[in-house]
CSV table of C-alpha atoms and ligand atoms in Angstrom, one decimal:
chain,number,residue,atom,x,y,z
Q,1,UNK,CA,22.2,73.5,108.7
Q,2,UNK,CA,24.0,73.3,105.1
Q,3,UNK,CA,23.8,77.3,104.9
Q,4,UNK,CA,25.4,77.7,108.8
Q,5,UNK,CA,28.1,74.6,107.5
Q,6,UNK,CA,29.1,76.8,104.4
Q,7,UNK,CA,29.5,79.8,106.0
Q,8,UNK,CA,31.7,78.4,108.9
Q,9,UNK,CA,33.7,76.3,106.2
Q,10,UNK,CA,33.8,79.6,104.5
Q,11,UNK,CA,35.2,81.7,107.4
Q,12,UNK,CA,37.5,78.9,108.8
Q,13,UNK,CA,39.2,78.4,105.4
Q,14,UNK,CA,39.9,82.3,105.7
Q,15,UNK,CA,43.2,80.8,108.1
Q,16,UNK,CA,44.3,78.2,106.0
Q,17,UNK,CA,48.1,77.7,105.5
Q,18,UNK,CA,48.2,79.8,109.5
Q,19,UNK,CA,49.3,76.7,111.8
Q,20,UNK,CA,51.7,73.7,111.3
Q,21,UNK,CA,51.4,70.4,110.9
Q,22,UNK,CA,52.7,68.0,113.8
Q,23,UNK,CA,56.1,66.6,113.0
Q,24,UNK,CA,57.0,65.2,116.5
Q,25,UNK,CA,55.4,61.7,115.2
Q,26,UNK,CA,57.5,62.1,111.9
Q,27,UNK,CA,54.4,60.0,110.0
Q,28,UNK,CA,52.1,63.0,111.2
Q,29,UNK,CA,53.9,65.2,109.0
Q,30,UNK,CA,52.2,63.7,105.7
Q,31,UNK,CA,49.3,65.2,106.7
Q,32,UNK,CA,47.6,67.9,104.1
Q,33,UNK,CA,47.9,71.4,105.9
Q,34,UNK,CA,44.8,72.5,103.0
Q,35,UNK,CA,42.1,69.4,104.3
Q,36,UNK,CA,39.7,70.9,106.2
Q,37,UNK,CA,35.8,69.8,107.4
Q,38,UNK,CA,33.2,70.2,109.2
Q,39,UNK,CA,30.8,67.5,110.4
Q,40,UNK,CA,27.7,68.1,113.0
Q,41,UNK,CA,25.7,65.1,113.6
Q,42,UNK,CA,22.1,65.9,115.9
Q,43,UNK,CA,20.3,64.2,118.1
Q,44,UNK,CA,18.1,62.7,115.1
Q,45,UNK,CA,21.4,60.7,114.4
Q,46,UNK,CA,21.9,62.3,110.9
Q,47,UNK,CA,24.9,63.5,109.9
Q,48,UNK,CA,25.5,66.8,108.0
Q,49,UNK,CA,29.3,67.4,106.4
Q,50,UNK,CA,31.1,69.5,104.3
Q,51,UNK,CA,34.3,69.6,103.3
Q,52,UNK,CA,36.8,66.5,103.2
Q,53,UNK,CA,34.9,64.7,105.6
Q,54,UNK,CA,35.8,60.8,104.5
Q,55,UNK,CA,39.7,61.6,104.6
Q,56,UNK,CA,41.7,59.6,107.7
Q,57,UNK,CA,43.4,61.0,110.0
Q,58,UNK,CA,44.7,59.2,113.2
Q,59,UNK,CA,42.6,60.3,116.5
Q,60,UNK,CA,45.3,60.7,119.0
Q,61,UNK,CA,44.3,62.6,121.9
Q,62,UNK,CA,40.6,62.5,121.4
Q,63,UNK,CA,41.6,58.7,122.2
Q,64,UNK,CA,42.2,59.9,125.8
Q,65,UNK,CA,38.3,60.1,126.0
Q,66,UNK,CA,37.5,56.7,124.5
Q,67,UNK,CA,40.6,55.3,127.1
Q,68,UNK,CA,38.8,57.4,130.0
Q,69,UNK,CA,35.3,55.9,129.3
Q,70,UNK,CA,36.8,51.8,129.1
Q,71,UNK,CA,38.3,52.3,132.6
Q,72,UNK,CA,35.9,54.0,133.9
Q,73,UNK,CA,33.7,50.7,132.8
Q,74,UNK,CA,36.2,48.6,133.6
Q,75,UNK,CA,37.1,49.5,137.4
Q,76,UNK,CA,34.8,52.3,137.9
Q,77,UNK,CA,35.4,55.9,139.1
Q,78,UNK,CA,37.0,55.4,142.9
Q,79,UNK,CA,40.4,53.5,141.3
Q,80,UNK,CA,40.4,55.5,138.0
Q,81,UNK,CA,40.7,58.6,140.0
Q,82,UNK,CA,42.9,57.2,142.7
Q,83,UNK,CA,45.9,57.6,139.8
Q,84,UNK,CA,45.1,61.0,138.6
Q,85,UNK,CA,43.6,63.9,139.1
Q,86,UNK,CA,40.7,66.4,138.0
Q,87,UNK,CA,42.5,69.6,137.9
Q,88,UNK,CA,43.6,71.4,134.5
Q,89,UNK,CA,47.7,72.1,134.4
Q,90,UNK,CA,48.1,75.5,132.6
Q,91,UNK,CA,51.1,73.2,131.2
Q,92,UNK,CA,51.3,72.1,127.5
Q,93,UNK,CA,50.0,68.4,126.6
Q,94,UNK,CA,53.1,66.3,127.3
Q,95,UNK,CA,54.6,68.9,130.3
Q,96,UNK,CA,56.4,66.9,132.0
Q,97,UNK,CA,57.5,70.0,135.2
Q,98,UNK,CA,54.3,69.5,137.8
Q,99,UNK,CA,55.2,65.3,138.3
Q,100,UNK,CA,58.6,66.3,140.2
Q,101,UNK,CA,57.2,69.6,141.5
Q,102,UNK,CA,54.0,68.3,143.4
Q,103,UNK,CA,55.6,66.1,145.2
Q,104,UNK,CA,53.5,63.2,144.2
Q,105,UNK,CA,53.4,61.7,140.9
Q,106,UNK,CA,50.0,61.2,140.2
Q,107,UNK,CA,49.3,63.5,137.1
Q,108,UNK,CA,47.0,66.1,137.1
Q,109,UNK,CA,43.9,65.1,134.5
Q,110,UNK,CA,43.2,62.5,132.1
Q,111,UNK,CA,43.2,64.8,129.3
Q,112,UNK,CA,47.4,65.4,129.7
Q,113,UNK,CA,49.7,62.3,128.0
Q,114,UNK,CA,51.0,61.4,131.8
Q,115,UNK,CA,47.5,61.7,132.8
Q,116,UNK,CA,46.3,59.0,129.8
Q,117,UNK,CA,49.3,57.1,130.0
Q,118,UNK,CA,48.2,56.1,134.1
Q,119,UNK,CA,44.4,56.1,133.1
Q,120,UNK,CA,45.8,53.2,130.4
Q,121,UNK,CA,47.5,51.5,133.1
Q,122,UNK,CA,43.9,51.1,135.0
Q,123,UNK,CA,42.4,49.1,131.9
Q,124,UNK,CA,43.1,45.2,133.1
Q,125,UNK,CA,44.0,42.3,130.9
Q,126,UNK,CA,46.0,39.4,130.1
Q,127,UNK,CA,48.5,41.4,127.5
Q,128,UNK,CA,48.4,44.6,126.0
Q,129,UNK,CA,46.6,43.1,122.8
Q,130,UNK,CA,43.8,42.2,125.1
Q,131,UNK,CA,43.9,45.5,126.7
Q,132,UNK,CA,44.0,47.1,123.9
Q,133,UNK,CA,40.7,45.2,122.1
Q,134,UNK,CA,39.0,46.7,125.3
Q,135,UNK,CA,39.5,50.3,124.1
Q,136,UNK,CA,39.1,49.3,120.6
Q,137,UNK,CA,35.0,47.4,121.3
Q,138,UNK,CA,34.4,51.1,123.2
Q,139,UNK,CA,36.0,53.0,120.0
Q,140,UNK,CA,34.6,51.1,117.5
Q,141,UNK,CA,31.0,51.8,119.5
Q,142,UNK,CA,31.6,55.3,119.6
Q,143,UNK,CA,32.6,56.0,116.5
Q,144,UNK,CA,29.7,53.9,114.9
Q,145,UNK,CA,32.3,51.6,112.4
Q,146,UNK,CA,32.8,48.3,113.7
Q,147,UNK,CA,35.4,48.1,110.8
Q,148,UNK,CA,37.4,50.8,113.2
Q,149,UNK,CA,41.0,50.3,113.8
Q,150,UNK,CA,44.7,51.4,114.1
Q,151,UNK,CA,47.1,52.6,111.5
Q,152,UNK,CA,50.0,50.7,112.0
Q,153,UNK,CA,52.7,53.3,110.7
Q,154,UNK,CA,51.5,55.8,112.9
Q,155,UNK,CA,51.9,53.5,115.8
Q,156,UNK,CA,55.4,52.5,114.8
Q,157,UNK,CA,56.3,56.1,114.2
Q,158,UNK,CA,55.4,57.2,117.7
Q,159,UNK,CA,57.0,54.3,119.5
Q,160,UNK,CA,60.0,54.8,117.8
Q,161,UNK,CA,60.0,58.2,118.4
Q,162,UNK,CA,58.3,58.9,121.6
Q,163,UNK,CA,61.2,59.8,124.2
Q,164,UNK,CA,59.2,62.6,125.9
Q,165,UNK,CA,55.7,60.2,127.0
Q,166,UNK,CA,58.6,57.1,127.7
Q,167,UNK,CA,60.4,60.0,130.2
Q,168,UNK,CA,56.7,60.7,131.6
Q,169,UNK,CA,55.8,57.2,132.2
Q,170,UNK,CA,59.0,55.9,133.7
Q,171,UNK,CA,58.8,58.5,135.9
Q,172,UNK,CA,55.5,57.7,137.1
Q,173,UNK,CA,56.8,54.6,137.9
Q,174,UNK,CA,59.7,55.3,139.6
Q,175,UNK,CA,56.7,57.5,141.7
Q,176,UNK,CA,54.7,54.1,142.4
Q,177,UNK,CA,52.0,55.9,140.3
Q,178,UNK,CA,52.4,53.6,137.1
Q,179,UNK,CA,52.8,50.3,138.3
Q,180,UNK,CA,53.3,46.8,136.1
Q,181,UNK,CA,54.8,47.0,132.4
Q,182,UNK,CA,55.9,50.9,131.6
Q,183,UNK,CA,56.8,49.4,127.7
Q,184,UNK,CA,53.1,47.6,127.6
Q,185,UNK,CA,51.3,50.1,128.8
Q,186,UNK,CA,52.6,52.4,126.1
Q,187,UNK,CA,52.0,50.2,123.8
Q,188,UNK,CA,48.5,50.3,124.3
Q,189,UNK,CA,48.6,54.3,124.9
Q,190,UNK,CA,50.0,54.9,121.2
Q,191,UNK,CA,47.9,52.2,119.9
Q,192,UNK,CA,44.9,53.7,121.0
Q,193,UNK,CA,46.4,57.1,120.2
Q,194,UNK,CA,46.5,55.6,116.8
Q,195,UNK,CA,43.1,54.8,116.0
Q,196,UNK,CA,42.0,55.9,112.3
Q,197,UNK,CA,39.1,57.7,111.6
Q,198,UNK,CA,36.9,60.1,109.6
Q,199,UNK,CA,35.3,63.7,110.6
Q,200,UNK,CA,32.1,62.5,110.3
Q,201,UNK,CA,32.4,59.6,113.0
Q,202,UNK,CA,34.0,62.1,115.3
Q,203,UNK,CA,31.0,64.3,115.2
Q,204,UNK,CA,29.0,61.1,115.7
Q,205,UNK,CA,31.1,60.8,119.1
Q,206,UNK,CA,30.7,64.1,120.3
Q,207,UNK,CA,26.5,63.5,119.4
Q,208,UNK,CA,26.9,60.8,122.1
Q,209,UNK,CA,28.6,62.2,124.7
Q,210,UNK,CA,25.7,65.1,124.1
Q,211,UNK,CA,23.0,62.7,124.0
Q,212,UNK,CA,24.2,62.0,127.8
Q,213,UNK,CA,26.0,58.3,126.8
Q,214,UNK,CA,22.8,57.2,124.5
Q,215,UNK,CA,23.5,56.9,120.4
Q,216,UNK,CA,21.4,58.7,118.9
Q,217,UNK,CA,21.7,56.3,116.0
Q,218,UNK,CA,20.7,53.2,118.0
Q,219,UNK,CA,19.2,54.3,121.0
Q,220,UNK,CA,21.6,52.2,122.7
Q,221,UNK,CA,23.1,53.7,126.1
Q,222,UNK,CA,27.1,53.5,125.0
Q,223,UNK,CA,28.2,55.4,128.4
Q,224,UNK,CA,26.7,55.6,131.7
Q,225,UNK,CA,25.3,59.1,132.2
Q,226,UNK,CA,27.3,59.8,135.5
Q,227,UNK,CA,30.4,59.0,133.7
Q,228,UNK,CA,29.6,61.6,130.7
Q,229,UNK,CA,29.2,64.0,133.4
Q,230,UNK,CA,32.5,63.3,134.3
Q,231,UNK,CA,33.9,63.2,130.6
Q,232,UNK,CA,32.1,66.1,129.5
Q,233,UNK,CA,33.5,68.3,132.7
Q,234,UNK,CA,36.8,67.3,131.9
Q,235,UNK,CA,36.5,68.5,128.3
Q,236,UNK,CA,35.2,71.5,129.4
Q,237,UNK,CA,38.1,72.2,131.7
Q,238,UNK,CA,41.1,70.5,130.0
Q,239,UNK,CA,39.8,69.3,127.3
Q,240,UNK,CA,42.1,71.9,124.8
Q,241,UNK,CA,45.2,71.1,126.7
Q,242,UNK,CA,46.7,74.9,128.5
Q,243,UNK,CA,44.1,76.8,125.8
Q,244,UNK,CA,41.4,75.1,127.6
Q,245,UNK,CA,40.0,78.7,129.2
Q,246,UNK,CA,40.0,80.7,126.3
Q,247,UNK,CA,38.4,78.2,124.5
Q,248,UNK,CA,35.5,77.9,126.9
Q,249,UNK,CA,35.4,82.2,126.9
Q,250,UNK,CA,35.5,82.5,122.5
Q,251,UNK,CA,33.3,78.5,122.0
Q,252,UNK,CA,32.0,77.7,125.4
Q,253,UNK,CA,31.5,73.8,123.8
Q,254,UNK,CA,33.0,70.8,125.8
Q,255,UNK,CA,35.5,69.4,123.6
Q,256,UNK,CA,38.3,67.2,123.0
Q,257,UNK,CA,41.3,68.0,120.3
Q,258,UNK,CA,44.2,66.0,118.9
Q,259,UNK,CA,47.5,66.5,117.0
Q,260,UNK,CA,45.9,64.5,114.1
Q,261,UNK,CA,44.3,67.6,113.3
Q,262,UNK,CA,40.7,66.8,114.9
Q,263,UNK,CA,38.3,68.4,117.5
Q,264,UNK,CA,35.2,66.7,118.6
Q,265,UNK,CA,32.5,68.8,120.4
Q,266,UNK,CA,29.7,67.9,122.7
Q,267,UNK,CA,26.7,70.5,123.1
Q,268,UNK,CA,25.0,69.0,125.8
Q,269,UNK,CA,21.3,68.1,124.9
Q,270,UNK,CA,21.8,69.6,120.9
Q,271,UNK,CA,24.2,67.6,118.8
Q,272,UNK,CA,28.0,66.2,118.0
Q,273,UNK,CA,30.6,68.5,116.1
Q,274,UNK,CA,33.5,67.1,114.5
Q,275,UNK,CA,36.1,69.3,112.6
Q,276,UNK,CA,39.7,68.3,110.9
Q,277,UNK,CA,42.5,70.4,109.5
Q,278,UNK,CA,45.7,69.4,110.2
Q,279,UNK,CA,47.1,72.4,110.5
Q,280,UNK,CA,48.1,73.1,114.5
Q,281,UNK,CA,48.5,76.3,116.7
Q,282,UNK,CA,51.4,76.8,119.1
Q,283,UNK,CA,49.5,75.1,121.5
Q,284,UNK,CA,48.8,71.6,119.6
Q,285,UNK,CA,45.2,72.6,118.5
Q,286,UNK,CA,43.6,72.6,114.7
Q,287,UNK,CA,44.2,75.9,113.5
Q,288,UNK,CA,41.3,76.6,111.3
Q,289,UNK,CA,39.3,73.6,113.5
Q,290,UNK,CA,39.2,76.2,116.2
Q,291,UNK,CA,37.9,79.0,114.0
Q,292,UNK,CA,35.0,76.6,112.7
Q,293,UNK,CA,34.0,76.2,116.1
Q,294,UNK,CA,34.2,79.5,116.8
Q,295,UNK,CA,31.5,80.5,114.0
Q,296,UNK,CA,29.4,77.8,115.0
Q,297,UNK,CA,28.8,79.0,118.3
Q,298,UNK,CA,28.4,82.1,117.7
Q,299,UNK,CA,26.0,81.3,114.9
Q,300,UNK,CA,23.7,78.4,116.7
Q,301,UNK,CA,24.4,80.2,120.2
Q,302,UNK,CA,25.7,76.7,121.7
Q,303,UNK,CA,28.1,78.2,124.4
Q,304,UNK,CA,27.2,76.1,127.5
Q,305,UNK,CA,28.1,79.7,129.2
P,1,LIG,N1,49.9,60.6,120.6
P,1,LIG,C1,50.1,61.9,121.0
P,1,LIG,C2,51.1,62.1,122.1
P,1,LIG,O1,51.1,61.3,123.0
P,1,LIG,C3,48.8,62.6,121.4
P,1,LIG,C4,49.0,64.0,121.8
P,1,LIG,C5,47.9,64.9,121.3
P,1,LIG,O2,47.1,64.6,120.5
P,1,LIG,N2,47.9,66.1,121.9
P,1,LIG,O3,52.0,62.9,122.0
């Protein structure tokens, strides 16, 4: 395992300073483009890293995942899936086009911001802080660090700045789609959005989500196994935003990406991969994070294909 992690740090470091950082969330922008690690964690529960794996980053999208699994708890599959859909877009990550044009506002997947933003709305509570403790219990189990939680200038600098997710959430509303407190329930989006964390505990993620819901740390069941099956599908088909079907044809690995500069993988039945560069493509996914996931498949044969 040390040798395959060398050799794909190796090769993945080959397309360092390719990519940007994101600058949309002007605190994003402090980021390192030259951090980069791997992490795989197996089904053992042990945790194999190279690189900068104890740097923080924020876990922004990969958050959709953690906010998918607490509603899915919370009210269950029929009413989660009554506000969005199941289908991948083609579109990029915060598209905003298909909400007019399909003549129903009910966006197309969780793994989209509209998509999230509505999932969000399904998570019940008294405020938004109590909401939002819901997502952070689930994160805190998932990520194995009950210490988990938020950094608070990300979060400021994505609710000052975030014009394009306030356009895609009032209009949801103005669809019926999102219904009660647009302003609270992005609150808790970019909260959860927000969430610090390490390489390391992102590979522990993806080990439970390929341990079917069980930790393989604790032996605990985290997730229902029907509702991996549904988290797991998702990443496989929109889990890398409108890159989603190359990424299945060159990794084949279900997986989940953020602007933060992380990917979390799930092989089904054979371990957790987390990887983190900051450095983004033109379609909001780690650069060089992509091309460490490429040599691992390749080299352990994980495609699910
Ligand atoms: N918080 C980010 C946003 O809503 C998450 C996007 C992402 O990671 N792709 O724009």
């Amino acid at each position: 395992m040390k040798k395959v992690l060398q050799e794909a740090y190796t090769y993945a470091k080959q397309w360092m300073g390719q990519g940007k950082v994101a600058d949309y969330i002007p605190e994003l922008a402090k980021a390192d483009p030259n951090h980069l690690s791997i992490c795989i964690t197996d089904l053992g529960g042990y945790t194999h890293c190279i690189g900068d794996s104890k740097i923080h980053f924020t876990i922004q999208s990969i958050a959709k995942i953690i906010i998918l699994a607490t509603a899915l708890k919370s009210v269950g599959f029929e009413e989660v899936f009554s506000r969005v859909g199941m289908e991948p877009t083609g579109d990029s990550f915060n598209s905003i086009v298909r909400l007019e044009t399909m003549h129903s506002y009910k966006p197309f997947n969780p793994m989209i911001n509209a998509g999230a933003i509505s999932v969000t709305s399904c998570i019940p509570g008294k405020s938004p802080g109590e909401r939002f403790e819901k997502i952070l219990y689930n994160a805190r189990l998932l990520l194995g660090n009950q210490e988990l939680t938020y950094d608070e200038h990300v979060f400021y600098s994505e609710s000052k700045t975030g014009g394009r997710n306030r356009a895609l959430a009032y209009m949801m509303n103005d669809g019926k789609v999102l219904l009660g407190n647009v302003e609270e329930h992005l609150e808790v989006y970019f909260k959860a959005c927000s969430l610090r964390v390490t390489c390391e505990e992102i590979s522990y993620f993806g080990a439970i989500l390929a341990n079917n819901g069980i930790s393989p740390r604790t032996g605990k069941m985290i997730i229902e196994p029907f509702q991996v099956k549904v988290i797991r599908s998702l990443m496989t088909t929109c889990g890398m935003y409108d890159a989603s079907g190359e990424f299945a044809i060159c990794v084949g690995i279900p997986s989940k990406s953020g602007v933060g500069g992380g990917i979390m993988g799930a092989v089904p039945n054979r371990m957790g991969i987390g990887v983190y560069s900051p450095a983004l493509d033109a379609k909001g996914n780690s650069y060089c994070g992509i091309k460490a996931m490429e040599f691992l498949s390749h080299a352990l044969e994980l495609s699910i294909f």
